[in-house]
PDB file of N, CA and C in Angstrom:
ATOM      1  N   LEU A   1      68.905 -96.465 -76.639  1.00 84.00           N
ATOM      2  CA  LEU A   1      68.580 -95.205 -77.309  1.00 84.00           C
ATOM      3  C   LEU A   1      69.797 -94.288 -77.152  1.00 84.00           C
ATOM      4  N   VAL A   2      69.881 -93.436 -78.169  1.00 89.00           N
ATOM      5  CA  VAL A   2      70.914 -92.426 -78.160  1.00 89.00           C
ATOM      6  C   VAL A   2      70.297 -91.072 -78.415  1.00 89.00           C
ATOM      7  N   LYS A   3      70.973 -89.985 -78.057  1.00 90.00           N
ATOM      8  CA  LYS A   3      70.404 -88.698 -78.308  1.00 90.00           C
ATOM      9  C   LYS A   3      71.056 -88.169 -79.623  1.00 90.00           C
ATOM     10  N   GLY A   4      70.223 -87.672 -80.554  1.00 89.00           N
ATOM     11  CA  GLY A   4      70.670 -87.193 -81.781  1.00 89.00           C
ATOM     12  C   GLY A   4      69.555 -86.400 -82.471  1.00 89.00           C
ATOM     13  N   TYR A   5      69.872 -85.996 -83.702  1.00 86.00           N
ATOM     14  CA  TYR A   5      68.946 -85.267 -84.534  1.00 86.00           C
ATOM     15  C   TYR A   5      68.308 -86.144 -85.498  1.00 86.00           C
ATOM     16  N   PRO A   6      66.984 -86.063 -85.755  1.00 82.00           N
ATOM     17  CA  PRO A   6      66.296 -86.837 -86.759  1.00 82.00           C
ATOM     18  C   PRO A   6      67.039 -86.725 -88.124  1.00 82.00           C
ATOM     19  N   PRO A   7      67.202 -87.852 -88.865  1.00 78.00           N
ATOM     20  CA  PRO A   7      67.930 -87.785 -90.116  1.00 78.00           C
ATOM     21  C   PRO A   7      67.266 -86.963 -91.225  1.00 78.00           C
ATOM     22  N   ASN A   8      65.969 -86.806 -91.205  1.00 72.00           N
ATOM     23  CA  ASN A   8      65.193 -85.982 -92.234  1.00 72.00           C
ATOM     24  C   ASN A   8      64.412 -84.940 -91.549  1.00 72.00           C
ATOM     25  N   SER A   9      64.590 -83.679 -92.048  1.00 69.00           N
ATOM     26  CA  SER A   9      63.846 -82.540 -91.569  1.00 69.00           C
ATOM     27  C   SER A   9      62.807 -82.189 -92.653  1.00 69.00           C
ATOM     28  N   PRO A  10      61.560 -81.901 -92.192  1.00 64.00           N
ATOM     29  CA  PRO A  10      60.514 -81.643 -93.155  1.00 64.00           C
ATOM     30  C   PRO A  10      60.569 -80.276 -93.827  1.00 64.00           C
ATOM     31  N   TYR A  11      61.259 -79.372 -93.276  1.00 63.00           N
ATOM     32  CA  TYR A  11      61.283 -78.026 -93.763  1.00 63.00           C
ATOM     33  C   TYR A  11      62.799 -77.598 -94.067  1.00 63.00           C
ATOM     34  N   ILE A  12      62.946 -76.886 -95.121  1.00 58.00           N
ATOM     35  CA  ILE A  12      64.265 -76.341 -95.411  1.00 58.00           C
ATOM     36  C   ILE A  12      64.438 -75.128 -94.527  1.00 58.00           C
ATOM     37  N   GLY A  13      65.568 -75.160 -93.815  1.00 60.00           N
ATOM     38  CA  GLY A  13      65.866 -74.044 -92.888  1.00 60.00           C
ATOM     39  C   GLY A  13      65.344 -74.249 -91.508  1.00 60.00           C
ATOM     40  N   SER A  14      64.594 -75.257 -91.217  1.00 66.00           N
ATOM     41  CA  SER A  14      64.123 -75.480 -89.869  1.00 66.00           C
ATOM     42  C   SER A  14      65.232 -75.991 -89.004  1.00 66.00           C
ATOM     43  N   SER A  15      65.212 -75.594 -87.766  1.00 74.00           N
ATOM     44  CA  SER A  15      66.269 -76.093 -86.822  1.00 74.00           C
ATOM     45  C   SER A  15      65.921 -77.520 -86.296  1.00 74.00           C
ATOM     46  N   PRO A  16      66.872 -78.426 -86.351  1.00 78.00           N
ATOM     47  CA  PRO A  16      66.602 -79.752 -85.883  1.00 78.00           C
ATOM     48  C   PRO A  16      66.363 -79.744 -84.384  1.00 78.00           C
ATOM     49  N   THR A  17      65.602 -80.725 -83.882  1.00 83.00           N
ATOM     50  CA  THR A  17      65.347 -80.906 -82.450  1.00 83.00           C
ATOM     51  C   THR A  17      66.057 -82.184 -81.982  1.00 83.00           C
ATOM     52  N   LEU A  18      66.810 -82.059 -80.865  1.00 89.00           N
ATOM     53  CA  LEU A  18      67.545 -83.177 -80.352  1.00 89.00           C
ATOM     54  C   LEU A  18      66.573 -84.143 -79.777  1.00 89.00           C
ATOM     55  N   CYS A  19      66.600 -85.448 -80.120  1.00 90.00           N
ATOM     56  CA  CYS A  19      65.663 -86.451 -79.777  1.00 90.00           C
ATOM     57  C   CYS A  19      66.263 -87.757 -79.335  1.00 90.00           C
ATOM     58  N   HIS A  20      65.519 -88.638 -78.769  1.00 89.00           N
ATOM     59  CA  HIS A  20      65.898 -90.049 -78.437  1.00 89.00           C
ATOM     60  C   HIS A  20      65.721 -90.758 -79.779  1.00 89.00           C
ATOM     61  N   LEU A  21      66.789 -91.458 -80.189  1.00 88.00           N
ATOM     62  CA  LEU A  21      66.711 -92.239 -81.428  1.00 88.00           C
ATOM     63  C   LEU A  21      67.304 -93.588 -81.238  1.00 88.00           C
ATOM     64  N   LEU A  22      66.988 -94.548 -82.112  1.00 87.00           N
ATOM     65  CA  LEU A  22      67.662 -95.894 -82.125  1.00 87.00           C
ATOM     66  C   LEU A  22      69.123 -95.669 -82.586  1.00 87.00           C
ATOM     67  N   PRO A  23      70.026 -96.441 -82.063  1.00 89.00           N
ATOM     68  CA  PRO A  23      71.388 -96.316 -82.455  1.00 89.00           C
ATOM     69  C   PRO A  23      71.588 -96.656 -83.913  1.00 89.00           C
ATOM     70  N   GLN A  24      70.784 -97.597 -84.530  1.00 89.00           N
ATOM     71  CA  GLN A  24      70.787 -97.852 -85.883  1.00 89.00           C
ATOM     72  C   GLN A  24      69.421 -97.893 -86.408  1.00 89.00           C
ATOM     73  N   LYS A  25      69.194 -97.507 -87.647  1.00 85.00           N
ATOM     74  CA  LYS A  25      67.953 -97.468 -88.289  1.00 85.00           C
ATOM     75  C   LYS A  25      67.362 -98.867 -88.377  1.00 85.00           C
ATOM     76  N   ALA A  26      66.128 -99.077 -87.978  1.00 84.00           N
ATOM     77  CA  ALA A  26      65.420-100.403 -87.964  1.00 84.00           C
ATOM     78  C   ALA A  26      65.051-100.734 -89.438  1.00 84.00           C
ATOM     79  N   PRO A  27      65.158-101.931 -89.807  1.00 86.00           N
ATOM     80  CA  PRO A  27      64.700-102.285 -91.159  1.00 86.00           C
ATOM     81  C   PRO A  27      63.182-102.089 -91.330  1.00 86.00           C
ATOM     82  N   PHE A  28      62.746-101.730 -92.462  1.00 83.00           N
ATOM     83  CA  PHE A  28      61.325-101.466 -92.710  1.00 83.00           C
ATOM     84  C   PHE A  28      60.467-102.703 -92.358  1.00 83.00           C
ATOM     85  N   CYS A  29      60.936-103.871 -92.654  1.00 84.00           N
ATOM     86  CA  CYS A  29      60.134-105.083 -92.352  1.00 84.00           C
ATOM     87  C   CYS A  29      59.909-105.208 -90.821  1.00 84.00           C
ATOM     88  N   CYS A  30      60.788-104.717 -90.018  1.00 81.00           N
ATOM     89  CA  CYS A  30      60.632-104.827 -88.572  1.00 81.00           C
ATOM     90  C   CYS A  30      59.661-103.776 -87.958  1.00 81.00           C
ATOM     91  N   LEU A  31      59.301-102.872 -88.750  1.00 79.00           N
ATOM     92  CA  LEU A  31      58.361-101.791 -88.292  1.00 79.00           C
ATOM     93  C   LEU A  31      56.925-102.111 -88.599  1.00 79.00           C
ATOM     94  N   ARG A  32      56.651-103.211 -89.208  1.00 78.00           N
ATOM     95  CA  ARG A  32      55.314-103.524 -89.617  1.00 78.00           C
ATOM     96  C   ARG A  32      54.718-104.496 -88.505  1.00 78.00           C
ATOM     97  N   PHE A  33      53.517-104.340 -88.214  1.00 74.00           N
ATOM     98  CA  PHE A  33      52.811-105.267 -87.216  1.00 74.00           C
ATOM     99  C   PHE A  33      51.964-106.272 -87.835  1.00 74.00           C
ATOM    100  N   ASP A  34      51.687-106.176 -89.247  1.00 73.00           N
ATOM    101  CA  ASP A  34      50.763-107.051 -89.900  1.00 73.00           C
ATOM    102  C   ASP A  34      51.335-108.364 -90.277  1.00 73.00           C
ATOM    103  N   LYS A  35      52.686-108.596 -90.179  1.00 74.00           N
ATOM    104  CA  LYS A  35      53.279-109.849 -90.422  1.00 74.00           C
ATOM    105  C   LYS A  35      54.714-109.903 -89.803  1.00 74.00           C
ATOM    106  N   ALA A  36      55.117-111.094 -89.447  1.00 75.00           N
ATOM    107  CA  ALA A  36      56.491-111.249 -88.863  1.00 75.00           C
ATOM    108  C   ALA A  36      57.527-111.166 -89.964  1.00 75.00           C
ATOM    109  N   CYS A  37      58.745-110.923 -89.546  1.00 83.00           N
ATOM    110  CA  CYS A  37      59.877-110.814 -90.508  1.00 83.00           C
ATOM    111  C   CYS A  37      61.041-111.707 -90.020  1.00 83.00           C
ATOM    112  N   THR A  38      62.059-111.827 -90.715  1.00 84.00           N
ATOM    113  CA  THR A  38      63.158-112.617 -90.369  1.00 84.00           C
ATOM    114  C   THR A  38      63.911-112.151 -89.105  1.00 84.00           C
ATOM    115  N   HIS A  39      63.794-110.832 -88.861  1.00 82.00           N
ATOM    116  CA  HIS A  39      64.460-110.223 -87.654  1.00 82.00           C
ATOM    117  C   HIS A  39      63.606-110.358 -86.416  1.00 82.00           C
ATOM    118  N   ASN A  40      62.278-110.434 -86.539  1.00 77.00           N
ATOM    119  CA  ASN A  40      61.384-110.367 -85.346  1.00 77.00           C
ATOM    120  C   ASN A  40      60.133-111.219 -85.606  1.00 77.00           C
ATOM    121  N   SER A  41      59.861-112.071 -84.645  1.00 74.00           N
ATOM    122  CA  SER A  41      58.784-112.989 -84.861  1.00 74.00           C
ATOM    123  C   SER A  41      57.373-112.455 -84.344  1.00 74.00           C
ATOM    124  N   SER A  42      57.380-111.273 -83.709  1.00 74.00           N
ATOM    125  CA  SER A  42      56.145-110.746 -83.200  1.00 74.00           C
ATOM    126  C   SER A  42      55.215-110.328 -84.343  1.00 74.00           C
ATOM    127  N   GLU A  43      53.853-110.684 -84.271  1.00 71.00           N
ATOM    128  CA  GLU A  43      53.034-110.389 -85.335  1.00 71.00           C
ATOM    129  C   GLU A  43      51.910-109.372 -84.883  1.00 71.00           C
ATOM    130  N   ASP A  44      51.948-108.922 -83.678  1.00 71.00           N
ATOM    131  CA  ASP A  44      51.018-107.814 -83.266  1.00 71.00           C
ATOM    132  C   ASP A  44      51.700-107.065 -82.135  1.00 71.00           C
ATOM    133  N   ALA A  45      51.076-105.937 -81.722  1.00 70.00           N
ATOM    134  CA  ALA A  45      51.559-105.052 -80.708  1.00 70.00           C
ATOM    135  C   ALA A  45      51.604-105.752 -79.352  1.00 70.00           C
ATOM    136  N   LYS A  46      50.668-106.627 -79.080  1.00 76.00           N
ATOM    137  CA  LYS A  46      50.693-107.270 -77.749  1.00 76.00           C
ATOM    138  C   LYS A  46      51.833-108.159 -77.635  1.00 76.00           C
ATOM    139  N   ALA A  47      52.310-108.818 -78.689  1.00 77.00           N
ATOM    140  CA  ALA A  47      53.445-109.756 -78.635  1.00 77.00           C
ATOM    141  C   ALA A  47      54.745-109.064 -78.277  1.00 77.00           C
ATOM    142  N   TYR A  48      54.828-107.775 -78.591  1.00 79.00           N
ATOM    143  CA  TYR A  48      56.028-106.997 -78.247  1.00 79.00           C
ATOM    144  C   TYR A  48      56.203-106.845 -76.775  1.00 79.00           C
ATOM    145  N   GLY A  49      55.169-106.885 -76.040  1.00 81.00           N
ATOM    146  CA  GLY A  49      55.193-106.766 -74.553  1.00 81.00           C
ATOM    147  C   GLY A  49      55.671-105.394 -74.144  1.00 81.00           C
ATOM    148  N   PHE A  50      55.162-104.315 -74.735  1.00 84.00           N
ATOM    149  CA  PHE A  50      55.472-102.948 -74.399  1.00 84.00           C
ATOM    150  C   PHE A  50      55.186-102.646 -72.951  1.00 84.00           C
ATOM    151  N   LYS A  51      56.033-102.008 -72.173  1.00 86.00           N
ATOM    152  CA  LYS A  51      55.800-101.688 -70.780  1.00 86.00           C
ATOM    153  C   LYS A  51      54.978-100.434 -70.630  1.00 86.00           C
ATOM    154  N   ASN A  52      55.141 -99.512 -71.465  1.00 89.00           N
ATOM    155  CA  ASN A  52      54.347 -98.219 -71.462  1.00 89.00           C
ATOM    156  C   ASN A  52      53.143 -98.345 -72.431  1.00 89.00           C
ATOM    157  N   LYS A  53      52.163 -97.445 -72.158  1.00 90.00           N
ATOM    158  CA  LYS A  53      50.958 -97.410 -73.042  1.00 90.00           C
ATOM    159  C   LYS A  53      51.354 -96.953 -74.419  1.00 90.00           C
ATOM    160  N   LEU A  54      50.627 -97.509 -75.417  1.00 90.00           N
ATOM    161  CA  LEU A  54      50.912 -97.181 -76.837  1.00 90.00           C
ATOM    162  C   LEU A  54      50.221 -95.835 -77.143  1.00 90.00           C
ATOM    163  N   ILE A  55      50.853 -95.142 -78.060  1.00 92.00           N
ATOM    164  CA  ILE A  55      50.283 -94.023 -78.758  1.00 92.00           C
ATOM    165  C   ILE A  55      49.953 -94.437 -80.177  1.00 92.00           C
ATOM    166  N   ILE A  56      48.646 -94.501 -80.513  1.00 91.00           N
ATOM    167  CA  ILE A  56      48.219 -94.936 -81.800  1.00 91.00           C
ATOM    168  C   ILE A  56      47.727 -93.762 -82.664  1.00 91.00           C
ATOM    169  N   VAL A  57      48.358 -93.620 -83.853  1.00 91.00           N
ATOM    170  CA  VAL A  57      48.049 -92.523 -84.711  1.00 91.00           C
ATOM    171  C   VAL A  57      47.593 -93.073 -86.066  1.00 91.00           C
ATOM    172  N   SER A  58      46.441 -92.578 -86.461  1.00 91.00           N
ATOM    173  CA  SER A  58      45.899 -93.012 -87.790  1.00 91.00           C
ATOM    174  C   SER A  58      45.961 -91.800 -88.720  1.00 91.00           C
ATOM    175  N   ALA A  59      46.557 -92.064 -89.879  1.00 88.00           N
ATOM    176  CA  ALA A  59      46.655 -90.980 -90.888  1.00 88.00           C
ATOM    177  C   ALA A  59      46.654 -91.620 -92.320  1.00 88.00           C
ATOM    178  N   GLU A  60      46.395 -90.797 -93.282  1.00 88.00           N
ATOM    179  CA  GLU A  60      46.439 -91.316 -94.698  1.00 88.00           C
ATOM    180  C   GLU A  60      47.877 -91.607 -95.097  1.00 88.00           C
ATOM    181  N   MET A  61      48.741 -90.687 -94.748  1.00 83.00           N
ATOM    182  CA  MET A  61      50.145 -90.880 -95.120  1.00 83.00           C
ATOM    183  C   MET A  61      51.034 -90.101 -94.160  1.00 83.00           C
ATOM    184  N   ALA A  62      52.333 -90.431 -94.048  1.00 81.00           N
ATOM    185  CA  ALA A  62      53.204 -89.774 -93.255  1.00 81.00           C
ATOM    186  C   ALA A  62      53.597 -88.407 -93.890  1.00 81.00           C
ATOM    187  N   GLY A  63      53.428 -87.290 -93.144  1.00 80.00           N
ATOM    188  CA  GLY A  63      53.704 -86.017 -93.631  1.00 80.00           C
ATOM    189  C   GLY A  63      54.337 -85.147 -92.598  1.00 80.00           C
ATOM    190  N   ASN A  64      54.452 -83.893 -92.881  1.00 80.00           N
ATOM    191  CA  ASN A  64      55.097 -82.930 -91.942  1.00 80.00           C
ATOM    192  C   ASN A  64      54.299 -82.840 -90.666  1.00 80.00           C
ATOM    193  N   GLY A  65      53.007 -82.917 -90.673  1.00 83.00           N
ATOM    194  CA  GLY A  65      52.206 -82.857 -89.476  1.00 83.00           C
ATOM    195  C   GLY A  65      52.526 -83.995 -88.535  1.00 83.00           C
ATOM    196  N   LEU A  66      52.722 -85.162 -89.148  1.00 86.00           N
ATOM    197  CA  LEU A  66      53.021 -86.348 -88.302  1.00 86.00           C
ATOM    198  C   LEU A  66      54.417 -86.143 -87.743  1.00 86.00           C
ATOM    199  N   TYR A  67      55.359 -85.609 -88.494  1.00 83.00           N
ATOM    200  CA  TYR A  67      56.658 -85.372 -87.998  1.00 83.00           C
ATOM    201  C   TYR A  67      56.628 -84.391 -86.798  1.00 83.00           C
ATOM    202  N   ASN A  68      55.864 -83.392 -86.889  1.00 84.00           N
ATOM    203  CA  ASN A  68      55.708 -82.351 -85.806  1.00 84.00           C
ATOM    204  C   ASN A  68      55.032 -82.931 -84.631  1.00 84.00           C
ATOM    205  N   PHE A  69      54.247 -83.984 -84.762  1.00 88.00           N
ATOM    206  CA  PHE A  69      53.633 -84.600 -83.631  1.00 88.00           C
ATOM    207  C   PHE A  69      54.517 -85.569 -82.951  1.00 88.00           C
ATOM    208  N   ILE A  70      55.402 -86.261 -83.706  1.00 88.00           N
ATOM    209  CA  ILE A  70      56.284 -87.291 -83.054  1.00 88.00           C
ATOM    210  C   ILE A  70      57.478 -86.705 -82.420  1.00 88.00           C
ATOM    211  N   VAL A  71      58.206 -85.695 -83.040  1.00 87.00           N
ATOM    212  CA  VAL A  71      59.369 -85.187 -82.506  1.00 87.00           C
ATOM    213  C   VAL A  71      59.296 -84.700 -81.013  1.00 87.00           C
ATOM    214  N   PRO A  72      58.250 -83.947 -80.632  1.00 89.00           N
ATOM    215  CA  PRO A  72      58.121 -83.661 -79.235  1.00 89.00           C
ATOM    216  C   PRO A  72      57.988 -84.846 -78.251  1.00 89.00           C
ATOM    217  N   LEU A  73      57.395 -85.923 -78.806  1.00 92.00           N
ATOM    218  CA  LEU A  73      57.194 -87.109 -78.021  1.00 92.00           C
ATOM    219  C   LEU A  73      58.540 -87.862 -77.830  1.00 92.00           C
ATOM    220  N   ARG A  74      59.562 -87.552 -78.648  1.00 91.00           N
ATOM    221  CA  ARG A  74      60.827 -88.212 -78.581  1.00 91.00           C
ATOM    222  C   ARG A  74      62.020 -87.185 -78.134  1.00 91.00           C
ATOM    223  N   ALA A  75      61.567 -85.945 -77.703  1.00 91.00           N
ATOM    224  CA  ALA A  75      62.507 -84.952 -77.348  1.00 91.00           C
ATOM    225  C   ALA A  75      63.479 -85.424 -76.320  1.00 91.00           C
ATOM    226  N   TYR A  76      64.695 -84.863 -76.356  1.00 92.00           N
ATOM    227  CA  TYR A  76      65.838 -85.301 -75.489  1.00 92.00           C
ATOM    228  C   TYR A  76      65.484 -85.107 -73.974  1.00 92.00           C
ATOM    229  N   TYR A  77      64.676 -84.097 -73.707  1.00 92.00           N
ATOM    230  CA  TYR A  77      64.448 -83.765 -72.255  1.00 92.00           C
ATOM    231  C   TYR A  77      63.349 -84.733 -71.589  1.00 92.00           C
ATOM    232  N   ARG A  78      62.735 -85.542 -72.422  1.00 92.00           N
ATOM    233  CA  ARG A  78      61.795 -86.446 -71.827  1.00 92.00           C
ATOM    234  C   ARG A  78      62.524 -87.698 -71.254  1.00 92.00           C
ATOM    235  N   PRO A  79      62.267 -88.163 -70.032  1.00 92.00           N
ATOM    236  CA  PRO A  79      62.931 -89.242 -69.509  1.00 92.00           C
ATOM    237  C   PRO A  79      62.693 -90.563 -70.349  1.00 92.00           C
ATOM    238  N   ARG A  80      63.682 -91.435 -70.502  1.00 89.00           N
ATOM    239  CA  ARG A  80      63.610 -92.624 -71.266  1.00 89.00           C
ATOM    240  C   ARG A  80      62.453 -93.487 -70.740  1.00 89.00           C
ATOM    241  N   LYS A  81      62.296 -93.533 -69.486  1.00 90.00           N
ATOM    242  CA  LYS A  81      61.269 -94.358 -68.857  1.00 90.00           C
ATOM    243  C   LYS A  81      59.877 -93.947 -69.208  1.00 90.00           C
ATOM    244  N   GLU A  82      59.660 -92.666 -69.658  1.00 89.00           N
ATOM    245  CA  GLU A  82      58.322 -92.147 -69.976  1.00 89.00           C
ATOM    246  C   GLU A  82      58.134 -92.159 -71.551  1.00 89.00           C
ATOM    247  N   LEU A  83      58.987 -92.710 -72.316  1.00 92.00           N
ATOM    248  CA  LEU A  83      58.721 -92.769 -73.730  1.00 92.00           C
ATOM    249  C   LEU A  83      57.727 -93.823 -74.079  1.00 92.00           C
ATOM    250  N   ASN A  84      56.739 -93.470 -74.747  1.00 92.00           N
ATOM    251  CA  ASN A  84      55.634 -94.334 -75.179  1.00 92.00           C
ATOM    252  C   ASN A  84      55.895 -94.882 -76.557  1.00 92.00           C
ATOM    253  N   PRO A  85      55.645 -96.176 -76.820  1.00 90.00           N
ATOM    254  CA  PRO A  85      55.702 -96.589 -78.216  1.00 90.00           C
ATOM    255  C   PRO A  85      54.679 -95.936 -79.006  1.00 90.00           C
ATOM    256  N   ILE A  86      55.075 -95.579 -80.235  1.00 89.00           N
ATOM    257  CA  ILE A  86      54.131 -94.925 -81.198  1.00 89.00           C
ATOM    258  C   ILE A  86      53.848 -95.911 -82.310  1.00 89.00           C
ATOM    259  N   VAL A  87      52.586 -96.203 -82.543  1.00 87.00           N
ATOM    260  CA  VAL A  87      52.160 -97.106 -83.538  1.00 87.00           C
ATOM    261  C   VAL A  87      51.414 -96.262 -84.669  1.00 87.00           C
ATOM    262  N   LEU A  88      51.879 -96.281 -85.872  1.00 87.00           N
ATOM    263  CA  LEU A  88      51.296 -95.522 -86.989  1.00 87.00           C
ATOM    264  C   LEU A  88      50.402 -96.425 -87.824  1.00 87.00           C
ATOM    265  N   LEU A  89      49.156 -96.061 -88.022  1.00 88.00           N
ATOM    266  CA  LEU A  89      48.277 -96.745 -88.948  1.00 88.00           C
ATOM    267  C   LEU A  89      48.141 -95.845 -90.151  1.00 88.00           C
ATOM    268  N   LEU A  90      48.826 -96.257 -91.187  1.00 86.00           N
ATOM    269  CA  LEU A  90      48.902 -95.458 -92.441  1.00 86.00           C
ATOM    270  C   LEU A  90      48.243 -96.131 -93.571  1.00 86.00           C
ATOM    271  N   ASP A  91      47.498 -95.384 -94.420  1.00 85.00           N
ATOM    272  CA  ASP A  91      46.880 -95.978 -95.608  1.00 85.00           C
ATOM    273  C   ASP A  91      47.932 -96.205 -96.669  1.00 85.00           C
ATOM    274  N   ASN A  92      48.947 -95.305 -96.815  1.00 76.00           N
ATOM    275  CA  ASN A  92      49.958 -95.465 -97.794  1.00 76.00           C
ATOM    276  C   ASN A  92      51.326 -95.658 -97.214  1.00 76.00           C
ATOM    277  N   GLN A  93      52.138 -96.555 -97.846  1.00 67.00           N
ATOM    278  CA  GLN A  93      53.464 -96.835 -97.255  1.00 67.00           C
ATOM    279  C   GLN A  93      54.326 -95.612 -97.385  1.00 67.00           C
TER     280      GLN A  93
END
């Protein structure tokens, strides 16, 4: 993980928050749990072997509220050991 600013801000004029980010953006196919892809053979959350407890969020679609929920969970001041994986259950891609 690296410290940086999220690539997309939901509001014009909002100040970005320094967060823990992946060094490179993950391909969309790798972010899905419903099927394996060419980059990753895991087909469910258990197969990933996460060390920390999961945070599971269910929403109709990803919006500003979801952004405001996730950014503090990835804030730079949180220790890396305490970062929990976040699983989004979305109705719309």
